[in-house]
Amino acid sequence: MPAASRRRRYPSDTSVAEWALLEPLLPIPACQTKTGGHPEKWPRREIVDGIRYIVDNGAKWRALPADFPPWETVYGFFWRWNRAGVVTYIRDQLRRRIRTGKGRCPHPVTLIVDSQSVKGASTVGRNSRGYYAAKKINGRKRHITVDTLGLPVMITVTPADIQDRDAARDVFWRLRLTQPQITQVWADRGYAGDLVDWARDRLWLTLRIVSRPKGVKGFIVLPRRWKVERTIGWCMNARRNARDYERLPQHSEAHLNWALITMMTRRLTRKSPRTSQWTKKTRA
């Protein structure tokens, strides 16, 4: 079916308002640059809808419905945009727009970090997976850093056998280079120890540890940590992220970013409730 006649029928499809947010953030087509290139055969909105369909439904690339562009085309854009940093650029621009809309500074100074271990499918190579004995998971670990609103700042995927404090050295170093305004990071006890002194002495970064109260059993909402845990829950709403199927960790990061991009575009385009029409019941 030609792309121009495709009817938007899937929950993951972009709305008109969402596409108005995403289209300006995509790179200029090669045919419009000085170096030139072939005109793109398929509309970019169909490409984005195809990527979002895969992320939201957890299907294989080859199982992309026939009313989308060919799966090779959709996967090619997914791969090139992620390699060129387009996906992280879109994520960061949407985060800044949400923050400024709430009257916040566009660049966060306080972050929250946590990790999530997920099982790896048979498509995950041995060189990029590991066994996490504490949770008995053979797969990968996602290190997610968010701001105080729970919006993503950095996502890194490593083998599951890497300790949080070891992976955090690379994460914090990259954060200092890309987000120099950051002053403090909140984390759980998995990041305690020498990492606190290393972050202070090497990166001038204050690492604060949030611990569970002693003697408390079962589930409990911990200050600040619940925000990054909520973000992890947002990622898990996309079925592609329920398990790690990607051969490359970079593609795992891309699927997580696309899930959060969808969340942010829908938040920005969501119609607020009409409070002026709300009525309160009066007592008889």
mmCIF file of C-alpha atoms in Angstrom:
data_model
loop_
_atom_site.group_PDB
_atom_site.id
_atom_site.type_symbol
_atom_site.label_atom_id
_atom_site.label_comp_id
_atom_site.label_asym_id
_atom_site.label_seq_id
_atom_site.Cartn_x
_atom_site.Cartn_y
_atom_site.Cartn_z
ATOM 1 C CA MET A 1 0.000 0.000 0.000
ATOM 2 C CA PRO A 2 1.473 3.415 -0.868
ATOM 3 C CA ALA A 3 2.604 5.402 2.152
ATOM 4 C CA ALA A 4 0.457 8.410 1.203
ATOM 5 C CA SER A 5 -2.749 6.375 1.563
ATOM 6 C CA ARG A 6 -1.938 4.718 4.877
ATOM 7 C CA ARG A 7 -4.627 5.277 7.449
ATOM 8 C CA ARG A 8 -3.383 5.753 10.998
ATOM 9 C CA ARG A 9 -4.936 2.900 12.895
ATOM 10 C CA TYR A 10 -2.410 1.931 15.569
ATOM 11 C CA PRO A 11 -2.165 3.426 19.079
ATOM 12 C CA SER A 12 1.537 4.097 18.497
ATOM 13 C CA ASP A 13 0.943 6.335 15.454
ATOM 14 C CA THR A 14 1.835 9.994 15.777
ATOM 15 C CA SER A 15 -0.908 12.568 15.967
ATOM 16 C CA VAL A 16 -0.781 15.781 13.965
ATOM 17 C CA ALA A 17 0.379 17.690 17.034
ATOM 18 C CA GLU A 18 3.076 15.129 17.842
ATOM 19 C CA TRP A 19 4.427 15.215 14.310
ATOM 20 C CA ALA A 20 4.573 19.002 14.462
ATOM 21 C CA LEU A 21 6.938 18.583 17.435
ATOM 22 C CA LEU A 22 9.096 15.850 15.909
ATOM 23 C CA GLU A 23 9.476 16.963 12.294
ATOM 24 C CA PRO A 24 11.633 20.075 12.982
ATOM 25 C CA LEU A 25 13.975 17.984 15.160
ATOM 26 C CA LEU A 26 14.828 15.491 12.408
ATOM 27 C CA PRO A 27 17.898 16.096 10.206
ATOM 28 C CA ILE A 28 17.541 17.786 6.839
ATOM 29 C CA PRO A 29 17.067 15.272 3.987
ATOM 30 C CA ALA A 30 20.208 14.686 1.943
ATOM 31 C CA CYS A 31 18.522 15.952 -1.234
ATOM 32 C CA GLN A 32 18.166 19.394 0.375
ATOM 33 C CA THR A 33 21.823 19.732 1.407
ATOM 34 C CA LYS A 34 24.734 21.111 -0.626
ATOM 35 C CA THR A 35 26.220 17.666 -1.166
ATOM 36 C CA GLY A 36 22.926 16.440 -2.587
ATOM 37 C CA GLY A 37 21.367 13.007 -2.668
ATOM 38 C CA HIS A 38 18.371 11.036 -3.846
ATOM 39 C CA PRO A 39 14.943 12.250 -2.673
ATOM 40 C CA GLU A 40 13.496 10.072 0.060
ATOM 41 C CA LYS A 41 10.851 7.708 -1.282
ATOM 42 C CA TRP A 42 8.835 7.370 1.926
ATOM 43 C CA PRO A 43 7.443 10.180 4.114
ATOM 44 C CA ARG A 44 9.347 10.521 7.345
ATOM 45 C CA ARG A 45 6.196 10.426 9.397
ATOM 46 C CA GLU A 46 5.640 6.866 8.157
ATOM 47 C CA ILE A 47 9.196 5.992 9.175
ATOM 48 C CA VAL A 48 8.695 7.371 12.689
ATOM 49 C CA ASP A 49 5.348 5.584 13.007
ATOM 50 C CA GLY A 50 7.025 2.329 11.976
ATOM 51 C CA ILE A 51 9.743 2.720 14.616
ATOM 52 C CA ARG A 52 7.187 3.547 17.291
ATOM 53 C CA TYR A 53 5.111 0.525 16.282
ATOM 54 C CA ILE A 54 8.073 -1.810 16.805
ATOM 55 C CA VAL A 55 8.948 -0.253 20.172
ATOM 56 C CA ASP A 56 5.378 -0.183 21.464
ATOM 57 C CA ASN A 57 4.303 -3.655 20.313
ATOM 58 C CA GLY A 58 7.574 -5.547 20.642
ATOM 59 C CA ALA A 59 7.354 -7.080 17.177
ATOM 60 C CA LYS A 60 10.228 -8.244 15.016
ATOM 61 C CA TRP A 61 11.436 -5.878 12.325
ATOM 62 C CA ARG A 62 10.429 -8.377 9.663
ATOM 63 C CA ALA A 63 6.932 -8.511 11.193
ATOM 64 C CA LEU A 64 6.273 -4.824 10.509
ATOM 65 C CA PRO A 65 2.747 -4.557 9.020
ATOM 66 C CA ALA A 66 2.524 -4.178 5.259
ATOM 67 C CA ASP A 67 0.908 -0.727 5.408
ATOM 68 C CA PHE A 68 4.206 0.712 6.681
ATOM 69 C CA PRO A 69 7.264 1.277 4.488
ATOM 70 C CA PRO A 70 9.472 -1.821 3.987
ATOM 71 C CA TRP A 71 11.050 -2.985 7.207
ATOM 72 C CA GLU A 72 14.538 -2.594 5.725
ATOM 73 C CA THR A 73 13.816 1.103 5.163
ATOM 74 C CA VAL A 74 12.413 1.665 8.651
ATOM 75 C CA TYR A 75 15.286 -0.208 10.287
ATOM 76 C CA GLY A 76 17.796 1.708 8.182
ATOM 77 C CA PHE A 77 16.513 5.051 9.457
ATOM 78 C CA PHE A 78 16.396 3.666 13.021
ATOM 79 C CA TRP A 79 20.036 2.610 12.751
ATOM 80 C CA ARG A 80 21.328 5.782 11.057
ATOM 81 C CA TRP A 81 19.475 8.218 13.296
ATOM 82 C CA ASN A 82 20.712 6.469 16.420
ATOM 83 C CA ARG A 83 24.313 6.348 15.192
ATOM 84 C CA ALA A 84 24.213 10.049 14.272
ATOM 85 C CA GLY A 85 22.860 11.083 17.694
ATOM 86 C CA VAL A 86 19.503 12.223 16.317
ATOM 87 C CA VAL A 87 17.520 10.145 18.836
ATOM 88 C CA THR A 88 19.294 11.581 21.876
ATOM 89 C CA TYR A 89 18.982 15.088 20.394
ATOM 90 C CA ILE A 90 15.201 14.683 20.059
ATOM 91 C CA ARG A 91 14.997 13.321 23.600
ATOM 92 C CA ASP A 92 16.964 16.235 25.046
ATOM 93 C CA GLN A 93 15.005 18.875 23.136
ATOM 94 C CA LEU A 94 11.680 17.462 24.303
ATOM 95 C CA ARG A 95 12.939 17.326 27.894
ATOM 96 C CA ARG A 96 13.972 20.980 27.733
ATOM 97 C CA ARG A 97 10.595 21.962 26.339
ATOM 98 C CA ILE A 98 8.755 20.214 29.162
ATOM 99 C CA ARG A 99 11.026 21.781 31.782
ATOM 100 C CA THR A 100 10.640 25.309 30.428
ATOM 101 C CA GLY A 101 6.879 24.787 30.176
ATOM 102 C CA LYS A 102 6.842 24.104 33.917
ATOM 103 C CA GLY A 103 8.942 27.147 34.683
ATOM 104 C CA ARG A 104 12.119 25.143 35.289
ATOM 105 C CA CYS A 105 15.613 25.816 34.025
ATOM 106 C CA PRO A 106 16.097 23.992 30.687
ATOM 107 C CA HIS A 107 19.299 22.384 32.009
ATOM 108 C CA PRO A 108 18.881 20.318 35.208
ATOM 109 C CA VAL A 109 21.416 20.624 38.026
ATOM 110 C CA THR A 110 20.173 17.698 40.142
ATOM 111 C CA LEU A 111 19.848 14.178 38.789
ATOM 112 C CA ILE A 112 18.721 10.765 40.021
ATOM 113 C CA VAL A 113 20.320 7.516 38.852
ATOM 114 C CA ASP A 114 19.291 3.887 39.142
ATOM 115 C CA SER A 115 19.706 0.628 37.245
ATOM 116 C CA GLN A 116 17.425 -2.149 36.016
ATOM 117 C CA SER A 117 18.469 -5.693 35.149
ATOM 118 C CA VAL A 118 16.574 -7.457 32.363
ATOM 119 C CA LYS A 119 16.891 -10.902 30.831
ATOM 120 C CA GLY A 120 18.594 -11.142 27.491
ATOM 121 C CA ALA A 121 17.128 -13.099 24.604
ATOM 122 C CA SER A 122 19.121 -15.569 22.521
ATOM 123 C CA THR A 123 19.909 -12.748 20.091
ATOM 124 C CA VAL A 124 22.037 -10.993 22.737
ATOM 125 C CA GLY A 125 25.673 -11.955 22.208
ATOM 126 C CA ARG A 126 27.846 -13.434 24.933
ATOM 127 C CA ASN A 127 30.259 -10.505 24.780
ATOM 128 C CA SER A 128 27.540 -7.985 25.754
ATOM 129 C CA ARG A 129 25.649 -9.926 28.421
ATOM 130 C CA GLY A 130 26.409 -11.177 31.915
ATOM 131 C CA TYR A 131 24.954 -12.985 34.917
ATOM 132 C CA TYR A 132 23.736 -10.879 37.840
ATOM 133 C CA ALA A 133 23.825 -13.294 40.762
ATOM 134 C CA ALA A 134 21.894 -11.083 43.196
ATOM 135 C CA LYS A 135 18.761 -11.206 41.036
ATOM 136 C CA LYS A 136 19.617 -14.391 39.087
ATOM 137 C CA ILE A 137 19.345 -12.600 35.738
ATOM 138 C CA ASN A 138 21.395 -13.433 32.679
ATOM 139 C CA GLY A 139 21.221 -10.433 30.416
ATOM 140 C CA ARG A 140 21.921 -6.732 30.515
ATOM 141 C CA LYS A 141 21.634 -3.827 32.905
ATOM 142 C CA ARG A 142 20.137 -0.442 32.090
ATOM 143 C CA HIS A 143 21.599 2.580 33.865
ATOM 144 C CA ILE A 144 19.051 5.388 33.659
ATOM 145 C CA THR A 145 19.675 8.955 34.781
ATOM 146 C CA VAL A 146 16.748 11.379 35.083
ATOM 147 C CA ASP A 147 16.095 14.892 36.333
ATOM 148 C CA THR A 148 13.840 15.778 39.254
ATOM 149 C CA LEU A 149 10.779 15.515 36.982
ATOM 150 C CA GLY A 150 11.675 11.972 35.968
ATOM 151 C CA LEU A 151 12.633 13.001 32.419
ATOM 152 C CA PRO A 152 15.567 11.108 30.838
ATOM 153 C CA VAL A 153 19.011 12.680 30.705
ATOM 154 C CA MET A 154 21.234 9.687 29.914
ATOM 155 C CA ILE A 155 20.685 5.970 29.275
ATOM 156 C CA THR A 156 23.511 3.429 29.203
ATOM 157 C CA VAL A 157 23.217 -0.344 28.669
ATOM 158 C CA THR A 158 25.924 -2.706 29.989
ATOM 159 C CA PRO A 159 26.244 -6.431 30.748
ATOM 160 C CA ALA A 160 24.285 -7.352 33.858
ATOM 161 C CA ASP A 161 27.364 -8.531 35.801
ATOM 162 C CA ILE A 162 28.841 -5.021 35.964
ATOM 163 C CA GLN A 163 28.312 -3.439 39.374
ATOM 164 C CA ASP A 164 26.406 -0.191 39.601
ATOM 165 C CA ARG A 165 29.314 1.718 41.127
ATOM 166 C CA ASP A 166 31.660 0.555 38.359
ATOM 167 C CA ALA A 167 29.309 1.543 35.543
ATOM 168 C CA ALA A 168 28.570 4.838 37.299
ATOM 169 C CA ARG A 169 32.154 6.034 36.812
ATOM 170 C CA ASP A 170 31.667 6.070 33.053
ATOM 171 C CA VAL A 171 28.126 7.468 33.383
ATOM 172 C CA PHE A 172 29.194 10.304 35.678
ATOM 173 C CA TRP A 173 32.180 11.141 33.487
ATOM 174 C CA ARG A 174 29.981 11.430 30.427
ATOM 175 C CA LEU A 175 27.466 13.494 32.389
ATOM 176 C CA ARG A 176 30.181 15.928 33.426
ATOM 177 C CA LEU A 177 31.214 16.365 29.779
ATOM 178 C CA THR A 178 27.695 16.735 28.349
ATOM 179 C CA GLN A 179 25.971 18.378 31.328
ATOM 180 C CA PRO A 180 28.625 20.543 33.044
ATOM 181 C CA GLN A 181 26.025 22.378 35.121
ATOM 182 C CA ILE A 182 25.191 19.301 37.227
ATOM 183 C CA THR A 183 26.039 19.665 40.914
ATOM 184 C CA GLN A 184 24.563 16.609 42.652
ATOM 185 C CA VAL A 185 23.200 13.130 41.934
ATOM 186 C CA TRP A 186 20.916 11.015 44.125
ATOM 187 C CA ALA A 187 21.292 7.223 44.128
ATOM 188 C CA ASP A 188 20.699 4.082 46.206
ATOM 189 C CA ARG A 189 23.213 2.150 48.296
ATOM 190 C CA GLY A 190 24.487 0.293 45.249
ATOM 191 C CA TYR A 191 26.425 3.445 44.410
ATOM 192 C CA ALA A 192 27.878 3.973 47.901
ATOM 193 C CA GLY A 193 31.520 3.501 48.874
ATOM 194 C CA ASP A 194 34.560 4.882 47.096
ATOM 195 C CA LEU A 195 32.391 6.227 44.290
ATOM 196 C CA VAL A 196 31.216 9.077 46.532
ATOM 197 C CA ASP A 197 34.782 10.307 47.127
ATOM 198 C CA TRP A 198 35.788 9.711 43.497
ATOM 199 C CA ALA A 199 32.870 11.790 42.189
ATOM 200 C CA ARG A 200 33.671 14.612 44.608
ATOM 201 C CA ASP A 201 37.433 14.690 44.000
ATOM 202 C CA ARG A 202 37.551 14.000 40.259
ATOM 203 C CA LEU A 203 34.311 15.482 38.945
ATOM 204 C CA TRP A 204 33.346 17.983 41.678
ATOM 205 C CA LEU A 205 30.036 16.148 41.875
ATOM 206 C CA THR A 206 28.087 15.540 45.076
ATOM 207 C CA LEU A 207 26.722 11.989 45.217
ATOM 208 C CA ARG A 208 23.985 11.577 47.830
ATOM 209 C CA ILE A 209 22.791 8.136 48.915
ATOM 210 C CA VAL A 210 19.139 7.427 49.761
ATOM 211 C CA SER A 211 18.849 4.363 52.014
ATOM 212 C CA ARG A 212 15.885 2.320 53.125
ATOM 213 C CA PRO A 213 14.805 2.943 56.712
ATOM 214 C CA LYS A 214 16.009 0.236 59.067
ATOM 215 C CA GLY A 215 13.458 -2.325 60.146
ATOM 216 C CA VAL A 216 11.018 -1.573 57.340
ATOM 217 C CA LYS A 217 9.817 -4.595 55.366
ATOM 218 C CA GLY A 218 8.049 -4.748 52.030
ATOM 219 C CA PHE A 219 7.523 -1.998 49.514
ATOM 220 C CA ILE A 220 8.136 1.577 50.555
ATOM 221 C CA VAL A 221 8.315 4.808 48.556
ATOM 222 C CA LEU A 222 11.753 6.337 49.031
ATOM 223 C CA PRO A 223 12.369 10.060 48.557
ATOM 224 C CA ARG A 224 13.693 11.009 45.110
ATOM 225 C CA ARG A 225 14.423 7.420 44.128
ATOM 226 C CA TRP A 226 10.793 6.826 43.221
ATOM 227 C CA LYS A 227 11.114 9.264 40.325
ATOM 228 C CA VAL A 228 13.695 7.220 38.450
ATOM 229 C CA GLU A 229 11.803 4.024 39.279
ATOM 230 C CA ARG A 230 8.699 5.580 37.738
ATOM 231 C CA THR A 231 10.709 6.369 34.598
ATOM 232 C CA ILE A 232 11.776 2.733 34.406
ATOM 233 C CA GLY A 233 8.085 1.828 34.578
ATOM 234 C CA TRP A 234 7.396 4.155 31.645
ATOM 235 C CA CYS A 235 10.048 2.331 29.627
ATOM 236 C CA MET A 236 8.497 -1.035 30.459
ATOM 237 C CA ASN A 237 5.133 0.078 29.061
ATOM 238 C CA ALA A 238 6.720 -0.430 25.639
ATOM 239 C CA ARG A 239 6.748 -4.176 25.046
ATOM 240 C CA ARG A 240 10.050 -4.121 23.172
ATOM 241 C CA ASN A 241 11.698 -3.118 26.462
ATOM 242 C CA ALA A 242 10.187 -5.921 28.555
ATOM 243 C CA ARG A 243 13.242 -7.977 27.582
ATOM 244 C CA ASP A 244 16.472 -7.214 25.757
ATOM 245 C CA TYR A 245 16.443 -8.571 22.202
ATOM 246 C CA GLU A 246 19.111 -6.370 20.617
ATOM 247 C CA ARG A 247 22.481 -7.582 19.388
ATOM 248 C CA LEU A 248 24.011 -4.160 20.047
ATOM 249 C CA PRO A 249 23.669 -2.340 23.410
ATOM 250 C CA GLN A 250 23.350 0.906 21.443
ATOM 251 C CA HIS A 251 20.141 -0.348 19.882
ATOM 252 C CA SER A 252 18.798 -1.243 23.324
ATOM 253 C CA GLU A 253 19.437 2.338 24.375
ATOM 254 C CA ALA A 254 17.658 3.563 21.244
ATOM 255 C CA HIS A 255 14.511 1.543 22.016
ATOM 256 C CA LEU A 256 14.448 2.962 25.546
ATOM 257 C CA ASN A 257 14.874 6.487 24.200
ATOM 258 C CA TRP A 258 12.086 6.058 21.634
ATOM 259 C CA ALA A 259 9.716 4.828 24.357
ATOM 260 C CA LEU A 260 10.443 7.938 26.416
ATOM 261 C CA ILE A 261 10.225 10.201 23.355
ATOM 262 C CA THR A 262 6.699 8.895 22.771
ATOM 263 C CA MET A 263 5.849 9.564 26.413
ATOM 264 C CA MET A 264 7.117 13.148 26.203
ATOM 265 C CA THR A 265 5.430 14.004 22.888
ATOM 266 C CA ARG A 266 2.122 12.782 24.259
ATOM 267 C CA ARG A 267 2.609 14.777 27.427
ATOM 268 C CA LEU A 268 3.347 17.931 25.441
ATOM 269 C CA THR A 269 0.329 17.473 23.160
ATOM 270 C CA ARG A 270 -2.101 16.243 25.789
ATOM 271 C CA LYS A 271 -5.125 18.441 26.216
ATOM 272 C CA SER A 272 -5.325 19.736 29.760
ATOM 273 C CA PRO A 273 -8.604 19.284 31.614
ATOM 274 C CA ARG A 274 -10.993 22.177 31.418
ATOM 275 C CA THR A 275 -11.012 23.232 35.026
ATOM 276 C CA SER A 276 -13.403 26.076 34.269
ATOM 277 C CA GLN A 277 -16.140 23.535 33.569
ATOM 278 C CA TRP A 278 -15.586 21.563 36.765
ATOM 279 C CA THR A 279 -18.424 21.856 39.229
ATOM 280 C CA LYS A 280 -18.490 21.064 42.894
ATOM 281 C CA LYS A 281 -21.425 19.359 44.503
ATOM 282 C CA THR A 282 -23.023 21.513 47.142
ATOM 283 C CA ARG A 283 -24.343 20.127 50.352
ATOM 284 C CA ALA A 284 -28.082 19.895 50.578
#
